[in-house]
mmCIF file of C-alpha atoms in Angstrom:
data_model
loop_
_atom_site.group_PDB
_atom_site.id
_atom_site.type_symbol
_atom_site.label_atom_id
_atom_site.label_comp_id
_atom_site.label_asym_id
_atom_site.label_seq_id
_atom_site.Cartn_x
_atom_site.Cartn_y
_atom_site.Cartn_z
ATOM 1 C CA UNK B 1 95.425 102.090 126.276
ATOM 2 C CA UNK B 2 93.777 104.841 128.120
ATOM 3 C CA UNK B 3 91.068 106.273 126.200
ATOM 4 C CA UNK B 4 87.734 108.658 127.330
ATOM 5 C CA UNK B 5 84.089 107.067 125.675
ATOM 6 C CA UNK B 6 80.880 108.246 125.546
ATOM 7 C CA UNK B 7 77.879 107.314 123.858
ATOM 8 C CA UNK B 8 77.980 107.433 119.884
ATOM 9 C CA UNK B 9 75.548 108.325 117.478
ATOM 10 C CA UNK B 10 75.003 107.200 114.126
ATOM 11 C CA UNK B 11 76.218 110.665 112.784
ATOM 12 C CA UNK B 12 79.364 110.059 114.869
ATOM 13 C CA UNK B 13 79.714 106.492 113.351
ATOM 14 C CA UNK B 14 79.858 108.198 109.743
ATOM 15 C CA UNK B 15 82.498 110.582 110.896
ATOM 16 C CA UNK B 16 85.606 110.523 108.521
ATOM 17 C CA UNK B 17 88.840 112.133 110.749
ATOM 18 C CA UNK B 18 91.595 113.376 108.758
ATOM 19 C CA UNK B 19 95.143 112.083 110.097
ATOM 20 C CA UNK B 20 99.424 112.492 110.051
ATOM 21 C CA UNK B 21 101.621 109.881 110.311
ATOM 22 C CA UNK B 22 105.002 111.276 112.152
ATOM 23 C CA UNK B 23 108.120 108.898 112.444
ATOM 24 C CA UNK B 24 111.831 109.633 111.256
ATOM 25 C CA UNK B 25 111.771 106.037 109.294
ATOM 26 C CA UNK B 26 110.303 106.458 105.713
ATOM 27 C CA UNK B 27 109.583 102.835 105.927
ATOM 28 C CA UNK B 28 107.836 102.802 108.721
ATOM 29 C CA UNK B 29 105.581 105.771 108.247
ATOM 30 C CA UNK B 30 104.672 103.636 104.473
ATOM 31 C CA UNK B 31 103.970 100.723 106.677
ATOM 32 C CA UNK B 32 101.567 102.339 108.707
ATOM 33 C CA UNK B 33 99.854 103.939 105.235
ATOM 34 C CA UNK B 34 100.073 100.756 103.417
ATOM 35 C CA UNK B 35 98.383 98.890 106.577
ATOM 36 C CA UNK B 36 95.682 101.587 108.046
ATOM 37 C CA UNK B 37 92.281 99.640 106.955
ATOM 38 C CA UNK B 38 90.195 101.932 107.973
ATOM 39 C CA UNK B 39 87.802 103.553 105.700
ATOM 40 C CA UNK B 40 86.730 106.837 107.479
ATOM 41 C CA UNK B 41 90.457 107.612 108.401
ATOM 42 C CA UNK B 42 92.328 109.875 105.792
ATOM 43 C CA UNK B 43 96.317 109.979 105.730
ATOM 44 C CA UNK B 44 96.404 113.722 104.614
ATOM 45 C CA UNK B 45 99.888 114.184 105.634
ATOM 46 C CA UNK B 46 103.493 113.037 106.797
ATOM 47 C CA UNK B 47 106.328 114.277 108.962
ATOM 48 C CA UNK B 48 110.037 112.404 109.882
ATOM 49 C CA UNK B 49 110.760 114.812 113.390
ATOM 50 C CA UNK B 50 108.158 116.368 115.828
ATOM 51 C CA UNK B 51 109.211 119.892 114.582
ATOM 52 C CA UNK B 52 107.981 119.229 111.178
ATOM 53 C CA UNK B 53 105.276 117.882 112.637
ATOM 54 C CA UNK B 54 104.265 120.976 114.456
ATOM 55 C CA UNK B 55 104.507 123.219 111.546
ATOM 56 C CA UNK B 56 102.366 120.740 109.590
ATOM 57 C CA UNK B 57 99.958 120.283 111.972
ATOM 58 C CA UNK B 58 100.040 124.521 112.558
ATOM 59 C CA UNK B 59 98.992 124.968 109.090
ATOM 60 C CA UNK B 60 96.704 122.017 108.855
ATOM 61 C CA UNK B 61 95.283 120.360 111.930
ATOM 62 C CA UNK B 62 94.212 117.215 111.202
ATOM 63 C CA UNK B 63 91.825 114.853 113.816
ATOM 64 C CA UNK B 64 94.647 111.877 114.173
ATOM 65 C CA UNK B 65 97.850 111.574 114.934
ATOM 66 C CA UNK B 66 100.699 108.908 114.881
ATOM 67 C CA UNK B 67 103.732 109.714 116.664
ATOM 68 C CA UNK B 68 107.242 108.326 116.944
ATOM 69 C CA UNK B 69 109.142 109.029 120.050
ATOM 70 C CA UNK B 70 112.310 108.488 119.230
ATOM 71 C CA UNK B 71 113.901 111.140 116.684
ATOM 72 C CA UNK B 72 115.660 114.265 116.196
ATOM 73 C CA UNK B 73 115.644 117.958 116.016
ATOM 74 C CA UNK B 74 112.522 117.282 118.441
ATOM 75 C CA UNK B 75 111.284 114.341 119.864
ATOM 76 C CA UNK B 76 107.080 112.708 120.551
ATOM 77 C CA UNK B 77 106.798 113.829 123.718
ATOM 78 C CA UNK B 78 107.340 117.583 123.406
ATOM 79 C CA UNK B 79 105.984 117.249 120.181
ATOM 80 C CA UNK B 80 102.038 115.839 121.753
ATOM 81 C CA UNK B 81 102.413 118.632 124.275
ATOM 82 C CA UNK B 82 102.230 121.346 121.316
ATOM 83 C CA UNK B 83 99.838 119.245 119.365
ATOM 84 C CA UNK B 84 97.632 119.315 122.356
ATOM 85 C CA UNK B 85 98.478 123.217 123.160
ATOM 86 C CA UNK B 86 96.880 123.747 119.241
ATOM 87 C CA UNK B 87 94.059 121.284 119.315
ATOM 88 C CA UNK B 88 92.942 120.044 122.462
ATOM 89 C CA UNK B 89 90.736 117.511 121.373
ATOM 90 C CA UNK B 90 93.225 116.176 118.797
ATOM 91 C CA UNK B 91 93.654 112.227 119.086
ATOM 92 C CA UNK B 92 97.284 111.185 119.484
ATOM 93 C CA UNK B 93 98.107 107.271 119.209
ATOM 94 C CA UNK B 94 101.864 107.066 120.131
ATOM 95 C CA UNK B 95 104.018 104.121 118.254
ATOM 96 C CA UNK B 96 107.721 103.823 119.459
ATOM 97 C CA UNK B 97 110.031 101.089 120.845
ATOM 98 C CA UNK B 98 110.405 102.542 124.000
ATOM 99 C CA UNK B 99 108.319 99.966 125.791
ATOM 100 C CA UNK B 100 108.406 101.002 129.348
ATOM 101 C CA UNK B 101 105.520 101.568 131.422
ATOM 102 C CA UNK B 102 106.623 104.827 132.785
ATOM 103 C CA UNK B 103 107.271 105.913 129.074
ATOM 104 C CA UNK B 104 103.990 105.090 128.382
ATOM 105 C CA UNK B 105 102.574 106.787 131.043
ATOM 106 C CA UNK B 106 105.011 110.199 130.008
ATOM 107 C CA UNK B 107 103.138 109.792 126.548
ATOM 108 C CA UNK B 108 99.312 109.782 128.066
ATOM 109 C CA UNK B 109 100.016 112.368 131.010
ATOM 110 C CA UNK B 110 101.412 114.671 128.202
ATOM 111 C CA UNK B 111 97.880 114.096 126.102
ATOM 112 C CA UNK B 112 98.044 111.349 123.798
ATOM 113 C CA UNK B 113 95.474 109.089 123.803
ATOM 114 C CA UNK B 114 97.026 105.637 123.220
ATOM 115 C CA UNK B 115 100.081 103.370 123.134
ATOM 116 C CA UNK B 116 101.267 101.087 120.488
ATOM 117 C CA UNK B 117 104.519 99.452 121.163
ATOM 118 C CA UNK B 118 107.016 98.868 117.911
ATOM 119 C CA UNK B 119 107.011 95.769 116.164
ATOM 120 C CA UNK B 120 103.553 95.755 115.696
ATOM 121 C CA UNK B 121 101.540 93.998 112.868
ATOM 122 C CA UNK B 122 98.590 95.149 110.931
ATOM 123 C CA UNK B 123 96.077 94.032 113.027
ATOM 124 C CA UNK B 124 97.431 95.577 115.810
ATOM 125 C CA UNK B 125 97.789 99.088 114.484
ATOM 126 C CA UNK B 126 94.143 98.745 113.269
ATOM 127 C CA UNK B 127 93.059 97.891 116.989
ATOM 128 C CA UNK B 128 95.180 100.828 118.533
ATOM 129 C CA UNK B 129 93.031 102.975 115.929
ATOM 130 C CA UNK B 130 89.480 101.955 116.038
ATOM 131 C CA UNK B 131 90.014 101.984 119.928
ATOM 132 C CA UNK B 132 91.015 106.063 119.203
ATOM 133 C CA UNK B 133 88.287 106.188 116.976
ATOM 134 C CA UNK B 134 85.622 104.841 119.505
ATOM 135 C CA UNK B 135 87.120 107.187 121.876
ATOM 136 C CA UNK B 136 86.021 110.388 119.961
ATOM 137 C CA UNK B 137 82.653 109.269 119.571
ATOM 138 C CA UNK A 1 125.686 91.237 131.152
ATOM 139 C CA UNK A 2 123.790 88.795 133.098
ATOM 140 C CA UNK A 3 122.075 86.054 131.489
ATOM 141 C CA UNK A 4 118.627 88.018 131.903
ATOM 142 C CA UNK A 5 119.795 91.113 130.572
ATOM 143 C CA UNK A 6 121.198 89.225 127.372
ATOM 144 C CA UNK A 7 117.347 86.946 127.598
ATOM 145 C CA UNK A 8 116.296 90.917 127.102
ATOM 146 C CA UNK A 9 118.125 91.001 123.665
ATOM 147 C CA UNK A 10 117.387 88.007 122.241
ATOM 148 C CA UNK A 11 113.756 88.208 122.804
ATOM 149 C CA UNK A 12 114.086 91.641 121.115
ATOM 150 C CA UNK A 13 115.299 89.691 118.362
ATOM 151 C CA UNK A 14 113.136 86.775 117.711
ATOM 152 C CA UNK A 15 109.876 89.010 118.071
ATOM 153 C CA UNK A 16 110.911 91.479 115.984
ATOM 154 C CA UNK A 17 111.446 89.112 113.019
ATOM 155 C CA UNK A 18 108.366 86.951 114.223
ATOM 156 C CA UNK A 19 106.424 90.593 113.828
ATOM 157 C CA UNK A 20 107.575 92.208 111.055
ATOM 158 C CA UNK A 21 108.933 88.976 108.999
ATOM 159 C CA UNK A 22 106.350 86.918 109.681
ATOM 160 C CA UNK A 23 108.662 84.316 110.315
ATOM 161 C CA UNK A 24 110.589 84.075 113.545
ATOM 162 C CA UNK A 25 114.417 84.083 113.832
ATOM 163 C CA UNK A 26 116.596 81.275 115.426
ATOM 164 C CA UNK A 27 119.138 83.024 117.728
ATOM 165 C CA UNK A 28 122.573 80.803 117.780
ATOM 166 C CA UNK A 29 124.760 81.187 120.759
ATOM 167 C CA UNK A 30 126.196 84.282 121.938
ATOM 168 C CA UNK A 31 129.558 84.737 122.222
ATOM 169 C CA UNK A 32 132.126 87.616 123.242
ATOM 170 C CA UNK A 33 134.067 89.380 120.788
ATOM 171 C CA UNK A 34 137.984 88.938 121.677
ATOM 172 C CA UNK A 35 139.373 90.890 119.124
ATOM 173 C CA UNK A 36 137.789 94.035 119.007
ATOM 174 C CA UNK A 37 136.508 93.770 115.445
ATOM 175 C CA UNK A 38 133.159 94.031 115.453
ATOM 176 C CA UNK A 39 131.161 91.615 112.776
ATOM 177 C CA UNK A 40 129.954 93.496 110.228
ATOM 178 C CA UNK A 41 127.492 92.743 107.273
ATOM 179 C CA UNK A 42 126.636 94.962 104.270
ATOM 180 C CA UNK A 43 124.703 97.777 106.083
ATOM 181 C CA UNK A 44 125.117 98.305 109.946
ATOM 182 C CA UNK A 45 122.226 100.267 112.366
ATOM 183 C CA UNK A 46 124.139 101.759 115.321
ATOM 184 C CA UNK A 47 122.383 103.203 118.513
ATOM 185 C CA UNK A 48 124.304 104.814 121.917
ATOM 186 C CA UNK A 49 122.899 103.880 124.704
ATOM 187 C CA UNK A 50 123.679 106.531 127.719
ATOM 188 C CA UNK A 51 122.280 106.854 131.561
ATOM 189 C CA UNK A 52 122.494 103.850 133.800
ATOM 190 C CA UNK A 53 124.173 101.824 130.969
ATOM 191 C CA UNK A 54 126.822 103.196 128.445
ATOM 192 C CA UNK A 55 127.855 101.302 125.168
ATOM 193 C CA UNK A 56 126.365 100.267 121.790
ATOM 194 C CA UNK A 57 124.144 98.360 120.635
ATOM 195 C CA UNK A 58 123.984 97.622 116.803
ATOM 196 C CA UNK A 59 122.067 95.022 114.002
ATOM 197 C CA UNK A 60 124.182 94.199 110.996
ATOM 198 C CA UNK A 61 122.764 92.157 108.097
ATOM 199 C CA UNK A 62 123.219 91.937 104.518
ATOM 200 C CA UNK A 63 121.769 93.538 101.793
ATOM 201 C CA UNK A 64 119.789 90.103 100.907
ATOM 202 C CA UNK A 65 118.416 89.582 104.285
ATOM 203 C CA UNK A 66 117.157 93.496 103.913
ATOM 204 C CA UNK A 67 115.445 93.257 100.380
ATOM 205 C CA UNK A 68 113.192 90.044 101.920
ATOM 206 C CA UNK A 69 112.492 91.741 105.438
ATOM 207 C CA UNK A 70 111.207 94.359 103.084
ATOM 208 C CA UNK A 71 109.521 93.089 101.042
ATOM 209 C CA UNK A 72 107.328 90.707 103.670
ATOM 210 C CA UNK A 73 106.744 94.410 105.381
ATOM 211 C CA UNK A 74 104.746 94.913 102.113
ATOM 212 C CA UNK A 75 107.487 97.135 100.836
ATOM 213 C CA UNK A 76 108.006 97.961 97.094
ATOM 214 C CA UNK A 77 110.460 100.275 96.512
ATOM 215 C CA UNK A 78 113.787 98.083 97.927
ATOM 216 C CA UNK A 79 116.294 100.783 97.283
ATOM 217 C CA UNK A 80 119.336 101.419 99.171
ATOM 218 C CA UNK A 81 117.677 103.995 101.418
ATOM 219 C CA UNK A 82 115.063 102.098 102.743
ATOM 220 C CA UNK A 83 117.613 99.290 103.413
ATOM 221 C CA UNK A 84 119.532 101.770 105.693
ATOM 222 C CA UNK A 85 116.535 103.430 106.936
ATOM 223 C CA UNK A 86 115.256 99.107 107.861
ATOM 224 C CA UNK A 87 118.593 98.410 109.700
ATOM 225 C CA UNK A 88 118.307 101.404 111.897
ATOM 226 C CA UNK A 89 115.096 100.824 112.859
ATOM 227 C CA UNK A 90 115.622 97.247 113.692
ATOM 228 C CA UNK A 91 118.556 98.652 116.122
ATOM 229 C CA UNK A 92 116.139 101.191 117.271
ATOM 230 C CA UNK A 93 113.473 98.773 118.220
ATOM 231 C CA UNK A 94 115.194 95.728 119.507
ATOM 232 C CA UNK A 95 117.374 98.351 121.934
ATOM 233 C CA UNK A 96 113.547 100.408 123.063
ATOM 234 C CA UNK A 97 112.321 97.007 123.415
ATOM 235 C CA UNK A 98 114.664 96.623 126.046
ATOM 236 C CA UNK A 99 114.074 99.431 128.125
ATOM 237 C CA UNK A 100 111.030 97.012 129.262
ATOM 238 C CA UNK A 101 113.759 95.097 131.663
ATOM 239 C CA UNK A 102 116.258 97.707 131.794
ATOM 240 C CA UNK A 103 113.815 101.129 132.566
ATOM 241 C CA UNK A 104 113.731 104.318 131.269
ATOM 242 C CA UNK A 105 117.488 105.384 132.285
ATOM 243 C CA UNK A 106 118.507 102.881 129.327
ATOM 244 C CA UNK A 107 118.573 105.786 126.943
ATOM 245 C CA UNK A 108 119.381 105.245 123.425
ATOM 246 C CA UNK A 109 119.976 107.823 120.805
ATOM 247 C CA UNK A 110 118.292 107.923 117.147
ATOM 248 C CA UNK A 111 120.283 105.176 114.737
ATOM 249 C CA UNK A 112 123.306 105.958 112.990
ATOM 250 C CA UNK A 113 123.841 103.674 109.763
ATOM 251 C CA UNK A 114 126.552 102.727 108.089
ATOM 252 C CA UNK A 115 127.024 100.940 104.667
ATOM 253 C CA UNK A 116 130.217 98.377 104.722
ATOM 254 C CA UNK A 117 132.876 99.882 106.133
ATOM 255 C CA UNK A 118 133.758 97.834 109.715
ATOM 256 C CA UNK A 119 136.120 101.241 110.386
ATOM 257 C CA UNK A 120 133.316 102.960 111.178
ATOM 258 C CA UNK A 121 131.558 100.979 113.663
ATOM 259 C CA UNK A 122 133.866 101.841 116.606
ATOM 260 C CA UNK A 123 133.130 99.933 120.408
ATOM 261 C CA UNK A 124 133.589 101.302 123.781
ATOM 262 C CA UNK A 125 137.706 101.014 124.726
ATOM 263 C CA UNK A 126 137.307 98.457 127.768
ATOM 264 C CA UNK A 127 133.464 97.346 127.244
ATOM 265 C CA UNK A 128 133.104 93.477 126.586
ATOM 266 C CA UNK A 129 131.136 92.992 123.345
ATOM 267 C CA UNK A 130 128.426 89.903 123.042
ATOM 268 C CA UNK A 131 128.051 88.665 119.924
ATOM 269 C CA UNK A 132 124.116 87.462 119.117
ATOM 270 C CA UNK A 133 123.882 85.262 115.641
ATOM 271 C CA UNK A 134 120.776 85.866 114.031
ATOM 272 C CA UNK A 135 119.687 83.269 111.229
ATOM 273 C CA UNK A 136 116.074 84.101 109.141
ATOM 274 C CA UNK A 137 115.342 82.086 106.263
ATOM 275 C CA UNK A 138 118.553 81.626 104.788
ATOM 276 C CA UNK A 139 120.213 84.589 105.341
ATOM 277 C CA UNK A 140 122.660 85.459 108.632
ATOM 278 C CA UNK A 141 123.005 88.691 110.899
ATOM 279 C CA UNK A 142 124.186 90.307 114.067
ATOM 280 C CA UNK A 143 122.613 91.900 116.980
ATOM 281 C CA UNK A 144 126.405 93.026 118.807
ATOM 282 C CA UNK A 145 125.535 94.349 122.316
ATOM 283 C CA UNK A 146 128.279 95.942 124.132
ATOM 284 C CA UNK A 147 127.536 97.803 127.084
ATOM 285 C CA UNK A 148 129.903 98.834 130.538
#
């Protein structure tokens, strides 16, 4: 997982980040709700394709983001490369099948921050986060 | 399909239900299908797969096998649409899963899902069709891979 640290501070370490979960599976976008155990990380908000993501994100850019690759109408990748265009420093951990290296490396170069390959377990989507997290601070 | 590209499926399979089931999956033995009906359970998760290979892949399990995978995903609300919305992903991430072996030309398309109706899950004319048995806990699907 390719993410930028620096030093932290203890007002960093009592940041809360707001975050959107984006994945065209209902159940899966519950799974990673129902799993995130992470108390200063906020779902505020939800979206099944990247273009609903975009317009959610337009009106309310949150700190964190989850996205799917895989899906229509417009798919992860483009859909980081806006999030980025809006919020540089937003934090993007990718979650998608596609388990590739050079998809992997598409995801990064276009400005996510991470890489979590589907199936994953709860433990493993709490990792991919905290390492985000520590990332930011 | 070589051996190792049908090792790429079947892996797929077990870890996905090893992951999300917490319980792995025995795999029985392939086998082709001769007839051109494909096996198909209560709710079927179909993906196209285009670039360097061309076919289908799809999961097919019963509605039985769906409700537990659900509910060991933590799942409450075991309606119908969840059940479709499970079967395509399961197609969606044993076939991403194998883009690891296959690379990123192995392009599959978002999951189609179908509830019942074998008419509707329509193969390849000419493509040879491997069959992969999937037993978990006591209930029995099909990951049908069948690719030029």
């Amino acid at each position: 997982m390719s993410v930028v640290t620096t030093a932290s501070t203890s007002k960093d370490i009592s940041r809360r980040f707001t975050m959107m979960i984006c994945d065209d599976s209902n159940i899966i976008r519950r799974k990673i709700e129902r799993e995130l155990n992470i108390d200063r990380l906020e779902v505020v908000a939800s979206a099944a394709n990247g273009r609903i993501a975009v317009e959610t994100f337009t009106r309310q850019p949150v700190d964190v983001v989850t996205m799917d690759i895989t899906m229509p109408e417009m798919d992860g990748i483009e859909c980081v490369k806006k999030l980025v265009q809006i919020k540089p420093d937003v934090l993007i951990l990718v979650i998608s099948a596609l388990s590739d290296k050079a998809t992997a490396i598409e995801a990064l170069k276009s400005g996510a921050n991470g890489f979590l390959c589907k199936p994953f377990s709860d433990w493993q989507l709490t990792e991919a986060l905290e390492e985000l997290l520590r990332g930011a601070q | 399909m070589s051996d190792a590209e049908l090792a790429t499926f079947v892996e797929g399979t077990t870890r996905y239900f090893e992951t999300i089931g917490h319980q792995p999956a025995s795999v029985g033995s392939p086998y082709l299908v001769d007839n051109g009906k494909p096996t198909v359970h209560e709710f079927t998760g179909m993906i196209n797969i285009a670039g360097k290979r061309r076919g289908v892949v799809y999961f097919t399990a019963s509605r039985s096998m769906l409700t537990v995978l659900l509910m060991r995903m933590g799942e409450t609300e075991l309606t119908e649409e969840n059940m479709a919305d499970l079967v395509g992903e399961v197609a969606n991430t044993i076939s991403g899963n194998a883009r690891r072996d296959y690379g990123t030309d192995f392009m599959i398309s978002v999951p189609q899902v179908t509830t019942g109706h074998a008419d509707q899950v329509v193969l390849p004319d000419g493509a040879r069709s491997i069959v992969i048995p999937i037993n978990w806990r006591s209930h029995a699907a099909h990951l049908v891979v069948c690719l030029e």
